[in-house]
Amino acid sequence: MSFSIACGSPAPQGNGTDSDAGTESTASTDGTATTDDPTAGTGSASDGTDSGTASGTESTTTTTTAPTSTTDPSATDTDTATATSTPVTSTTTTEGETTTQGETTEGETTTTTTGETTDATTDTTTDATTDTTTTSTTGEPPLECGNLPVIYRDMKPLHSDFGCHMWGNGVRPTLVQPMLGGDGKPVYNPQPGPTLPGYGGSNPQITSAASFSDWYNTKDGINVEIAGELALTEIQQGIWSFESEEFFPLTGQGFGNNVTPNWAGETYPDRNGSFTTEIHTNFVYEAGQTFSFSGDDDVWIFIDGKLAMDIGGLHPPAMGTIELDLLGLTVGETYSLDAFHAERCEAGSNFRIDTSINCFIPM
């Protein structure tokens, strides 16, 4: 799989190791996104590995409406009926009236659907049904789009894998197995492959299978599970994005801000910076779709249960792009997208998604 920037260049991140801004790198492999190592300098445990600004205030995003059109594939000898679907970011609608009418051949019935959209996106049909998301003229269930649902888990700064306990100057691939586990979680790889040229960093990057099981499984006293969501905004035609250069969504929550010194002896009373992010969603594959991520630290993205982006380890901001056309998917079929992220050093946190997938379907 080759990787490219889906939507221009992400926000400049600077250079250096974790406690400074890192040099962004670009990921590419066949089917699995890995990253060319920036090899910008070396680091130490006291330096940390995250890049970002020192402020703990998360940037805000705005949402817009970008409807798409779908055509009834099942109709024969009929006029084309067009239905409006609401993409992942839609929270408002434009007032207007849309009428579709289909004629049928012998043995079929004729149906007329009249929909008037309002600010609440309420469509009225002849049988008095109400749809709060999309309109269907085929008799199939409407496609429900939504924001990306997130499960965050707050970790303590002295967990063996967090709190700047490790460091790295670039991406460390193959820390997890290439297939999603039966529990829907990434599987720890006890024997990761070779490092990228110029890589420098702690070994191991994950303490053990036991410590890794804490990342994405809720455990009393080890982590605190907090539900959230990410709202993507259409930043240009056909590209939806979420970006934060100060990604600390759990500030003031969970175990609280990082007033306890981490492994580097640092405290961050203005933020809560040791946590993981877990996303499970579905999408309908269309030709030409891409999904890009830029940030730090670990990011693993699985499409249809297979590892498609591997930006593991503690590192400055790194970027990978999945070109879905290269994954052997079938157009029109629904596939799962499972994303896993970890912020392991409180000094900085960058998180950006850019995608041409216009509808994420809640699981």
GROMACS .gro file of C-alpha atoms in nm:
model
  363
    1MET     CA    1   0.000   0.000   0.000
    2SER     CA    2   0.128   0.345  -0.082
    3PHE     CA    3   0.058   0.645   0.134
    4SER     CA    4  -0.001   1.006   0.052
    5ILE     CA    5  -0.144   1.312   0.217
    6ALA     CA    6  -0.521   1.308   0.171
    7CYS     CA    7  -0.581   1.673   0.232
    8GLY     CA    8  -0.279   1.892   0.196
    9SER     CA    9  -0.004   1.898   0.450
   10PRO     CA   10  -0.099   1.867   0.817
   11ALA     CA   11  -0.016   2.145   1.056
   12PRO     CA   12   0.361   2.198   1.091
   13GLN     CA   13   0.491   2.017   1.396
   14GLY     CA   14   0.854   2.137   1.416
   15ASN     CA   15   1.132   1.896   1.495
   16GLY     CA   16   1.291   1.715   1.783
   17THR     CA   17   1.184   1.445   2.022
   18ASP     CA   18   0.883   1.406   2.248
   19SER     CA   19   0.909   1.704   2.472
   20ASP     CA   20   0.989   1.917   2.167
   21ALA     CA   21   0.801   1.930   1.837
   22GLY     CA   22   0.883   1.634   1.611
   23THR     CA   23   0.944   1.606   1.242
   24GLU     CA   24   0.645   1.457   1.066
   25SER     CA   25   0.705   1.146   0.861
   26THR     CA   26   0.498   0.975   0.597
   27ALA     CA   27   0.395   0.610   0.613
   28SER     CA   28   0.370   0.353   0.334
   29THR     CA   29   0.360  -0.025   0.277
   30ASP     CA   30   0.163  -0.281   0.087
   31GLY     CA   31  -0.168  -0.315   0.265
   32THR     CA   32  -0.021  -0.205   0.596
   33ALA     CA   33   0.062   0.156   0.660
   34THR     CA   34   0.408   0.203   0.804
   35THR     CA   35   0.612   0.515   0.823
   36ASP     CA   36   0.942   0.627   0.685
   37ASP     CA   37   1.139   0.716   0.995
   38PRO     CA   38   1.220   1.086   1.020
   39THR     CA   39   1.538   0.997   1.212
   40ALA     CA   40   1.549   1.347   1.343
   41GLY     CA   41   1.792   1.333   1.631
   42THR     CA   42   1.792   1.103   1.930
   43GLY     CA   43   1.609   1.124   2.255
   44SER     CA   44   1.620   1.024   2.615
   45ALA     CA   45   1.369   0.928   2.879
   46SER     CA   46   1.382   1.277   3.018
   47ASP     CA   47   1.320   1.427   2.675
   48GLY     CA   48   1.003   1.230   2.616
   49THR     CA   49   0.874   1.147   2.271
   50ASP     CA   50   0.555   1.340   2.212
   51SER     CA   51   0.540   1.656   2.009
   52GLY     CA   52   0.298   1.941   2.055
   53THR     CA   53   0.243   2.265   2.233
   54ALA     CA   54   0.265   2.298   2.606
   55SER     CA   55  -0.091   2.419   2.646
   56GLY     CA   56  -0.351   2.164   2.752
   57THR     CA   57  -0.645   2.331   2.579
   58GLU     CA   58  -0.791   2.124   2.300
   59SER     CA   59  -0.871   2.299   1.976
   60THR     CA   60  -1.231   2.304   1.871
   61THR     CA   61  -1.378   2.204   1.539
   62THR     CA   62  -1.686   2.308   1.351
   63THR     CA   63  -1.929   2.090   1.162
   64THR     CA   64  -2.092   2.143   0.828
   65THR     CA   65  -2.337   1.962   0.607
   66ALA     CA   66  -2.224   1.783   0.296
   67PRO     CA   67  -2.508   1.566   0.158
   68THR     CA   68  -2.438   1.293  -0.090
   69SER     CA   69  -2.671   1.125  -0.337
   70THR     CA   70  -2.739   0.756  -0.384
   71THR     CA   71  -2.929   0.598  -0.674
   72ASP     CA   72  -3.177   0.313  -0.634
   73PRO     CA   73  -2.986   0.015  -0.776
   74SER     CA   74  -3.285  -0.220  -0.772
   75ALA     CA   75  -3.535  -0.032  -0.986
   76THR     CA   76  -3.611  -0.160  -1.339
   77ASP     CA   77  -3.787   0.034  -1.613
   78THR     CA   78  -3.826   0.324  -1.373
   79ASP     CA   79  -3.713   0.679  -1.343
   80THR     CA   80  -3.411   0.721  -1.120
   81ALA     CA   81  -3.505   0.799  -0.761
   82THR     CA   82  -3.256   1.004  -0.566
   83ALA     CA   83  -3.224   0.995  -0.188
   84THR     CA   84  -3.024   1.230   0.028
   85SER     CA   85  -2.800   1.080   0.295
   86THR     CA   86  -2.645   1.273   0.581
   87PRO     CA   87  -2.267   1.230   0.610
   88VAL     CA   88  -2.073   1.181   0.930
   89THR     CA   89  -2.049   1.549   1.009
   90SER     CA   90  -2.401   1.663   0.934
   91THR     CA   91  -2.570   1.845   1.221
   92THR     CA   92  -2.769   2.106   1.031
   93THR     CA   93  -2.978   2.100   0.716
   94THR     CA   94  -3.089   2.344   0.450
   95GLU     CA   95  -3.458   2.410   0.412
   96GLY     CA   96  -3.607   2.288   0.086
   97GLU     CA   97  -3.845   2.039  -0.067
   98THR     CA   98  -3.751   1.726  -0.255
   99THR     CA   99  -3.995   1.504  -0.443
  100THR     CA  100  -3.908   1.173  -0.606
  101GLN     CA  101  -4.145   0.961  -0.808
  102GLY     CA  102  -4.099   0.614  -0.952
  103GLU     CA  103  -4.298   0.435  -1.219
  104THR     CA  104  -4.308   0.054  -1.220
  105THR     CA  105  -4.367  -0.215  -1.479
  106GLU     CA  106  -4.642  -0.473  -1.484
  107GLY     CA  107  -4.687  -0.661  -1.158
  108GLU     CA  108  -4.523  -0.384  -0.956
  109THR     CA  109  -4.685  -0.114  -0.753
  110THR     CA  110  -4.628   0.256  -0.796
  111THR     CA  111  -4.502   0.451  -0.496
  112THR     CA  112  -4.448   0.821  -0.452
  113THR     CA  113  -4.227   0.959  -0.176
  114THR     CA  114  -4.246   1.325  -0.091
  115GLY     CA  115  -3.993   1.461   0.162
  116GLU     CA  116  -3.961   1.807   0.302
  117THR     CA  117  -3.638   1.865   0.488
  118THR     CA  118  -3.636   2.085   0.796
  119ASP     CA  119  -3.382   2.192   1.052
  120ALA     CA  120  -3.448   1.866   1.234
  121THR     CA  121  -3.395   1.669   0.910
  122THR     CA  122  -3.744   1.517   0.929
  123ASP     CA  123  -3.868   1.348   0.610
  124THR     CA  124  -4.241   1.281   0.569
  125THR     CA  125  -4.357   0.992   0.351
  126THR     CA  126  -4.703   0.884   0.240
  127ASP     CA  127  -4.717   0.616   0.510
  128ALA     CA  128  -4.636   0.870   0.782
  129THR     CA  129  -4.295   0.726   0.869
  130THR     CA  130  -4.025   0.954   1.009
  131ASP     CA  131  -3.652   0.927   0.937
  132THR     CA  132  -3.408   1.144   1.132
  133THR     CA  133  -3.109   1.065   0.915
  134THR     CA  134  -3.165   0.964   0.554
  135THR     CA  135  -3.447   0.892   0.311
  136SER     CA  136  -3.486   0.558   0.133
  137THR     CA  137  -3.702   0.503  -0.173
  138THR     CA  138  -3.596   0.141  -0.224
  139GLY     CA  139  -3.771  -0.008   0.077
  140GLU     CA  140  -3.432  -0.081   0.237
  141PRO     CA  141  -3.347   0.051   0.585
  142PRO     CA  142  -3.203   0.405   0.572
  143LEU     CA  143  -2.828   0.450   0.613
  144GLU     CA  144  -2.759   0.612   0.949
  145CYS     CA  145  -2.442   0.820   0.962
  146GLY     CA  146  -2.289   0.957   1.278
  147ASN     CA  147  -1.982   1.099   1.449
  148LEU     CA  148  -1.696   0.865   1.534
  149PRO     CA  149  -1.772   0.700   1.870
  150VAL     CA  150  -1.471   0.691   2.102
  151ILE     CA  151  -1.377   0.499   2.415
  152TYR     CA  152  -1.100   0.678   2.604
  153ARG     CA  153  -0.913   0.514   2.890
  154ASP     CA  154  -0.724   0.730   3.136
  155MET     CA  155  -0.395   0.578   3.249
  156LYS     CA  156  -0.182   0.666   3.550
  157PRO     CA  157   0.148   0.848   3.479
  158LEU     CA  158   0.344   0.569   3.648
  159HIS     CA  159   0.197   0.286   3.443
  160SER     CA  160   0.493   0.093   3.301
  161ASP     CA  161   0.405   0.188   2.940
  162PHE     CA  162   0.304   0.551   3.000
  163GLY     CA  163   0.434   0.866   3.168
  164CYS     CA  164   0.738   0.903   2.937
  165HIS     CA  165   0.877   0.569   3.060
  166MET     CA  166   0.997   0.498   2.705
  167TRP     CA  167   1.116   0.722   2.424
  168GLY     CA  168   1.172   0.705   2.048
  169ASN     CA  169   1.277   0.926   1.758
  170GLY     CA  170   1.053   0.760   1.500
  171VAL     CA  171   0.789   0.500   1.423
  172ARG     CA  172   0.838   0.146   1.554
  173PRO     CA  173   0.631  -0.091   1.337
  174THR     CA  174   0.519  -0.451   1.409
  175LEU     CA  175   0.454  -0.400   1.781
  176VAL     CA  176   0.114  -0.565   1.723
  177GLN     CA  177   0.003  -0.863   1.515
  178PRO     CA  178  -0.134  -0.806   1.162
  179MET     CA  179  -0.483  -0.935   1.247
  180LEU     CA  180  -0.730  -0.799   1.501
  181GLY     CA  181  -0.787  -1.031   1.795
  182GLY     CA  182  -1.109  -1.223   1.850
  183ASP     CA  183  -1.205  -0.968   2.116
  184GLY     CA  184  -1.179  -0.684   1.864
  185LYS     CA  185  -0.851  -0.556   2.014
  186PRO     CA  186  -0.495  -0.542   1.877
  187VAL     CA  187  -0.276  -0.838   1.975
  188TYR     CA  188   0.066  -0.781   2.134
  189ASN     CA  189   0.361  -0.903   1.927
  190PRO     CA  190   0.633  -1.044   2.155
  191GLN     CA  191   0.884  -1.052   1.868
  192PRO     CA  192   0.851  -0.733   1.663
  193GLY     CA  193   1.040  -0.712   1.334
  194PRO     CA  194   1.346  -0.501   1.257
  195THR     CA  195   1.345  -0.129   1.318
  196LEU     CA  196   1.345   0.128   1.040
  197PRO     CA  197   1.679   0.278   0.927
  198GLY     CA  198   1.806   0.546   1.165
  199TYR     CA  199   1.563   0.449   1.441
  200GLY     CA  200   1.658   0.515   1.800
  201GLY     CA  201   1.447   0.441   2.102
  202SER     CA  202   1.378   0.232   2.407
  203ASN     CA  203   1.368  -0.144   2.381
  204PRO     CA  204   1.111  -0.271   2.441
  205GLN     CA  205   0.853  -0.010   2.341
  206ILE     CA  206   0.583  -0.209   2.525
  207THR     CA  207   0.673  -0.373   2.855
  208SER     CA  208   0.483  -0.699   2.811
  209ALA     CA  209   0.162  -0.864   2.693
  210ALA     CA  210   0.024  -0.812   3.043
  211SER     CA  211   0.093  -0.439   3.042
  212PHE     CA  212  -0.047  -0.404   2.689
  213SER     CA  213  -0.372  -0.568   2.795
  214ASP     CA  214  -0.432  -0.261   3.017
  215TRP     CA  215  -0.444  -0.026   2.719
  216TYR     CA  216  -0.778  -0.121   2.562
  217ASN     CA  217  -0.948  -0.323   2.835
  218THR     CA  218  -1.122  -0.148   3.122
  219LYS     CA  219  -0.966  -0.252   3.454
  220ASP     CA  220  -1.062  -0.115   3.794
  221GLY     CA  221  -0.777   0.077   3.952
  222ILE     CA  222  -0.563   0.050   3.637
  223ASN     CA  223  -0.758   0.277   3.403
  224VAL     CA  224  -1.082   0.474   3.384
  225GLU     CA  225  -1.311   0.432   3.082
  226ILE     CA  226  -1.471   0.751   2.946
  227ALA     CA  227  -1.701   0.762   2.642
  228GLY     CA  228  -1.674   1.037   2.382
  229GLU     CA  229  -1.697   1.108   2.012
  230LEU     CA  230  -1.511   1.289   1.735
  231ALA     CA  231  -1.704   1.515   1.497
  232LEU     CA  232  -1.543   1.547   1.154
  233THR     CA  233  -1.577   1.868   0.955
  234GLU     CA  234  -1.573   1.901   0.577
  235ILE     CA  235  -1.266   2.120   0.521
  236GLN     CA  236  -1.281   2.100   0.141
  237GLN     CA  237  -1.512   1.927  -0.101
  238GLY     CA  238  -1.511   1.556  -0.026
  239ILE     CA  239  -1.260   1.568   0.262
  240TRP     CA  240  -1.367   1.543   0.626
  241SER     CA  241  -1.126   1.620   0.906
  242PHE     CA  242  -1.064   1.640   1.279
  243GLU     CA  243  -0.751   1.814   1.404
  244SER     CA  244  -0.608   1.905   1.742
  245GLU     CA  245  -0.250   2.008   1.818
  246GLU     CA  246  -0.331   1.993   2.190
  247PHE     CA  247  -0.526   1.669   2.209
  248PHE     CA  248  -0.599   1.620   2.578
  249PRO     CA  249  -0.969   1.518   2.582
  250LEU     CA  250  -0.955   1.384   2.939
  251THR     CA  251  -0.829   1.699   3.110
  252GLY     CA  252  -1.006   1.726   3.446
  253GLN     CA  253  -1.149   1.374   3.414
  254GLY     CA  254  -1.060   1.017   3.512
  255PHE     CA  255  -0.771   1.004   3.756
  256GLY     CA  256  -0.737   1.381   3.716
  257ASN     CA  257  -0.462   1.596   3.572
  258ASN     CA  258  -0.103   1.478   3.596
  259VAL     CA  259   0.006   1.626   3.928
  260THR     CA  260   0.191   1.305   4.018
  261PRO     CA  261   0.544   1.304   3.874
  262ASN     CA  262   0.585   1.069   3.578
  263TRP     CA  263   0.888   0.847   3.510
  264ALA     CA  264   1.082   1.155   3.395
  265GLY     CA  265   0.994   1.341   3.716
  266GLU     CA  266   0.763   1.582   3.527
  267THR     CA  267   0.419   1.702   3.633
  268TYR     CA  268   0.148   1.855   3.415
  269PRO     CA  269  -0.123   2.000   3.640
  270ASP     CA  270  -0.294   2.168   3.343
  271ARG     CA  271  -0.368   1.846   3.153
  272ASN     CA  272  -0.437   1.475   3.166
  273GLY     CA  273  -0.192   1.335   2.914
  274SER     CA  274  -0.161   0.958   2.958
  275PHE     CA  275  -0.452   0.784   2.785
  276THR     CA  276  -0.567   0.561   2.502
  277THR     CA  277  -0.828   0.611   2.228
  278GLU     CA  278  -1.039   0.331   2.080
  279ILE     CA  279  -1.280   0.365   1.784
  280HIS     CA  280  -1.507   0.103   1.625
  281THR     CA  281  -1.722   0.195   1.326
  282ASN     CA  282  -1.844   0.076   0.983
  283PHE     CA  283  -1.843   0.235   0.639
  284VAL     CA  284  -1.959   0.154   0.286
  285TYR     CA  285  -1.660   0.122   0.053
  286GLU     CA  286  -1.657   0.344  -0.256
  287ALA     CA  287  -1.375   0.358  -0.510
  288GLY     CA  288  -1.111   0.621  -0.438
  289GLN     CA  289  -1.161   0.643  -0.062
  290THR     CA  290  -0.866   0.729   0.163
  291PHE     CA  291  -0.811   0.753   0.538
  292SER     CA  292  -0.516   0.948   0.680
  293PHE     CA  293  -0.387   0.998   1.031
  294SER     CA  294  -0.116   1.228   1.160
  295GLY     CA  295  -0.003   1.246   1.519
  296ASP     CA  296   0.163   1.076   1.814
  297ASP     CA  297   0.210   0.832   1.974
  298ASP     CA  298   0.101   0.479   1.872
  299VAL     CA  299  -0.171   0.446   1.606
  300TRP     CA  300  -0.299   0.119   1.460
  301ILE     CA  301  -0.591   0.113   1.217
  302PHE     CA  302  -0.756  -0.209   1.104
  303ILE     CA  303  -0.984  -0.236   0.799
  304ASP     CA  304  -1.197  -0.550   0.788
  305GLY     CA  305  -0.991  -0.689   1.076
  306LYS     CA  306  -0.655  -0.648   0.898
  307LEU     CA  307  -0.383  -0.402   1.001
  308ALA     CA  308  -0.385  -0.126   0.739
  309MET     CA  309  -0.188   0.148   0.920
  310ASP     CA  310   0.100   0.080   1.161
  311ILE     CA  311   0.243   0.389   1.331
  312GLY     CA  312   0.348   0.222   1.655
  313GLY     CA  313   0.581   0.331   1.929
  314LEU     CA  314   0.660   0.663   2.095
  315HIS     CA  315   0.754   0.917   1.830
  316PRO     CA  316   0.714   1.274   1.710
  317PRO     CA  317   0.411   1.335   1.485
  318ALA     CA  318   0.406   1.085   1.198
  319MET     CA  319   0.159   1.045   0.914
  320GLY     CA  320   0.011   0.751   0.729
  321THR     CA  321  -0.253   0.727   0.455
  322ILE     CA  322  -0.458   0.420   0.369
  323GLU     CA  323  -0.563   0.399   0.004
  324LEU     CA  324  -0.863   0.170   0.034
  325ASP     CA  325  -0.855   0.078  -0.336
  326LEU     CA  326  -0.545  -0.130  -0.260
  327LEU     CA  327  -0.711  -0.348   0.003
  328GLY     CA  328  -0.915  -0.572  -0.228
  329LEU     CA  329  -1.251  -0.445  -0.102
  330THR     CA  330  -1.579  -0.472  -0.296
  331VAL     CA  331  -1.754  -0.150  -0.394
  332GLY     CA  332  -2.087  -0.110  -0.216
  333GLU     CA  333  -2.005  -0.356   0.062
  334THR     CA  334  -1.990  -0.254   0.430
  335TYR     CA  335  -1.661  -0.296   0.618
  336SER     CA  336  -1.537  -0.237   0.971
  337LEU     CA  337  -1.283   0.027   1.069
  338ASP     CA  338  -1.115  -0.017   1.409
  339ALA     CA  339  -0.868   0.246   1.529
  340PHE     CA  340  -0.642   0.239   1.835
  341HIS     CA  341  -0.430   0.528   1.960
  342ALA     CA  342  -0.216   0.589   2.269
  343GLU     CA  343  -0.074   0.909   2.416
  344ARG     CA  344   0.215   0.793   2.632
  345CYS     CA  345   0.404   1.109   2.725
  346GLU     CA  346   0.224   1.414   2.859
  347ALA     CA  347   0.458   1.674   2.708
  348GLY     CA  348   0.251   1.709   2.388
  349SER     CA  349  -0.028   1.548   2.191
  350ASN     CA  350  -0.118   1.582   1.821
  351PHE     CA  351  -0.415   1.411   1.658
  352ARG     CA  352  -0.546   1.460   1.305
  353ILE     CA  353  -0.778   1.256   1.081
  354ASP     CA  354  -0.844   1.335   0.712
  355THR     CA  355  -1.071   1.108   0.511
  356SER     CA  356  -1.286   1.096   0.199
  357ILE     CA  357  -1.522   0.849   0.370
  358ASN     CA  358  -1.834   1.064   0.405
  359CYS     CA  359  -2.045   0.835   0.622
  360PHE     CA  360  -1.944   0.637   0.929
  361ILE     CA  361  -2.213   0.395   1.045
  362PRO     CA  362  -2.241   0.341   1.422
  363MET     CA  363  -2.187  -0.021   1.525
   0.00000   0.00000   0.00000
